[in-house]
Amino acid sequence: MLTTNELLRREWTGFRRPGRLIAMAAAALVVVALGLLAAFGSHTSCDGPCPAEPTGPDGSLVNDQFSFLHRDLGENGSITVLMTSMSGTITYPPPDHDRIVPGLVPWAKAGIIIKDGTRRGSSYAALMLTGSHGVRMQYDYRHDIAGSAGGVSADSPRRLRLTRSGDTITGYESVDGERWAKVGTAHLTGLPETVQVGLFAASPGDLTLRSVGLGGATEEVRFTQAGGVFDNVVLKGAASAGGWRTDAVGEMNRTDWEKYHKASGAVQKNGTITVTGTGDIGPGGMEGGGRPVERTLGGLTPGLLIVLVVAVRFATSGPRPDPARGTPVTRRVLAVKAFVVGAVTFVTGLLAVGIVILVGVAIPTGNGTSVIGVSALTGVRVVVGTAAVLALAGVLALALGALIRRAWLAILVAVLAIAVPYVVTSFPLLADGLSEWLLRVTPAAGFAAQQTLIQYPQVIAHYAPSAGYFPLPWWAGIAVLCAYTATLLGIALSRLPQSRQQAEQPPHWS
């Protein structure tokens, strides 16, 4: 009986047949070629160098656009305001620019903010009224703390206060100006001695869905604007004697849509201040046009198809060292074949996906295309996880080949079970619920390993598979694929003899 090392060497030699090696090389090349083609073809049209997308204190892509009436604030101080109303408008997209309706989107926001300057992406803490989520304290783009519910009006004004003590910002709210309730505290490490404090307003685009395909949907964004009216502004701890200054963090009053609205900015009249603005302050994401890094893996589908074919063919054919008797299939033989397929596919996927992610992210970023930033650890997880999914898919296909015995039928089953759900859910063809179901219960759930998008409650976006959002976290998706692979491989192994001697009529690889 062959030792494990001898059996491994024999199966590896069998796998190194020119056809299989060429096919695996082709799988890697198609992943790299299509990924880089998408990267080089995704440049943004700009007059001159494209402006860099803002990144937050943690290096991730953020949205940071709002109207700002501000002054200098020292290391210790506070701002207190009485907010008496909040209103807004929503504009329908072209060609209906004239259809402007009053209203606030749920995450329209107006209130008070302390910020490390006016640079986009700089650290901040804000206390605000929102369109339909009441009082919130938000800071450094990703963090959101709920205050009291309800809106604001002249009959029911809201009092808001932010205090600064070094790097600590605390938010309070009150209905009568006497009893103050703490909303939350933010620790903004590294704030300079002098920061900017003041009033702000912003309103993200209103996301609506348009039906397409067999129940699918595509996104349609409507321009919105929001404004807040403030009274009794009290500032303590001003760092200079200068007056209030009006600025726009990000661009304002430059798009065609804004021509149909009042100009964004701050207006002081009859002792009150009205601040009007558009945009958003929060995590960057799908609603901002950002492209997740996994979208550079456009060649993954054809590469996956090649892997499935190679794995099935390897299961249904093999080396014949003994032409007279053939090569009996035992559990050890199939287990070694699974190891070879998994190892080769993992290494191939690791190289191909690693190249695409590294180059694909660098190229668009340098040319102005929004790429949703991820940490180095997340990038490694995407590369290693996607390579592992390809390897598991290859082993699953091998198990199907061993069970079904007919190469064409096993390939068809593997493609229908793994590739088809992944492909059809990548486009807005099916209803979101059906797409999510397919990516929960089929082996294609494993491709959640490549997901980097995060669903934030304070960000309105189309969180659907067609937009790149998987319903399962990456580890759960891999667990589903592992369960399928382990089950099918286990069934295939259980149907085989443990050794050559135990096989009275050993099956032969045709």
PDB file of C-alpha atoms in Angstrom, residues 25 42 89 113 118 131 140 175 188 194 199 230 244 249 279 289 343 373:
ATOM      1  CA  ALA A  25      -3.424  29.462 -15.009  1.00  0.00           C
ATOM      2  CA  SER A  42     -13.137  53.349 -13.933  1.00  0.00           C
ATOM      3  CA  THR A  89     -37.298  70.251   0.368  1.00  0.00           C
ATOM      4  CA  ILE A 113     -20.999  70.857  15.994  1.00  0.00           C
ATOM      5  CA  THR A 118     -13.112  72.844   8.190  1.00  0.00           C
ATOM      6  CA  GLY A 131     -35.799  64.449   9.975  1.00  0.00           C
ATOM      7  CA  ASP A 140     -16.230  60.745  13.878  1.00  0.00           C
ATOM      8  CA  VAL A 175     -36.934  71.222  26.755  1.00  0.00           C
ATOM      9  CA  LEU A 188     -11.750  62.795  20.141  1.00  0.00           C
ATOM     10  CA  THR A 194      -8.313  75.672  18.942  1.00  0.00           C
ATOM     11  CA  LEU A 199     -24.236  75.714  13.700  1.00  0.00           C
ATOM     12  CA  PHE A 230     -31.647  78.891  15.806  1.00  0.00           C
ATOM     13  CA  TRP A 244     -19.014  84.256  13.033  1.00  0.00           C
ATOM     14  CA  VAL A 249     -17.475  72.015   4.169  1.00  0.00           C
ATOM     15  CA  GLY A 279     -24.898  66.762   1.835  1.00  0.00           C
ATOM     16  CA  GLY A 289     -21.234  56.378  -5.216  1.00  0.00           C
ATOM     17  CA  ALA A 343      -4.424  23.523  -2.045  1.00  0.00           C
ATOM     18  CA  GLY A 373     -11.623  52.406   2.220  1.00  0.00           C
TER      19      GLY A 373
END
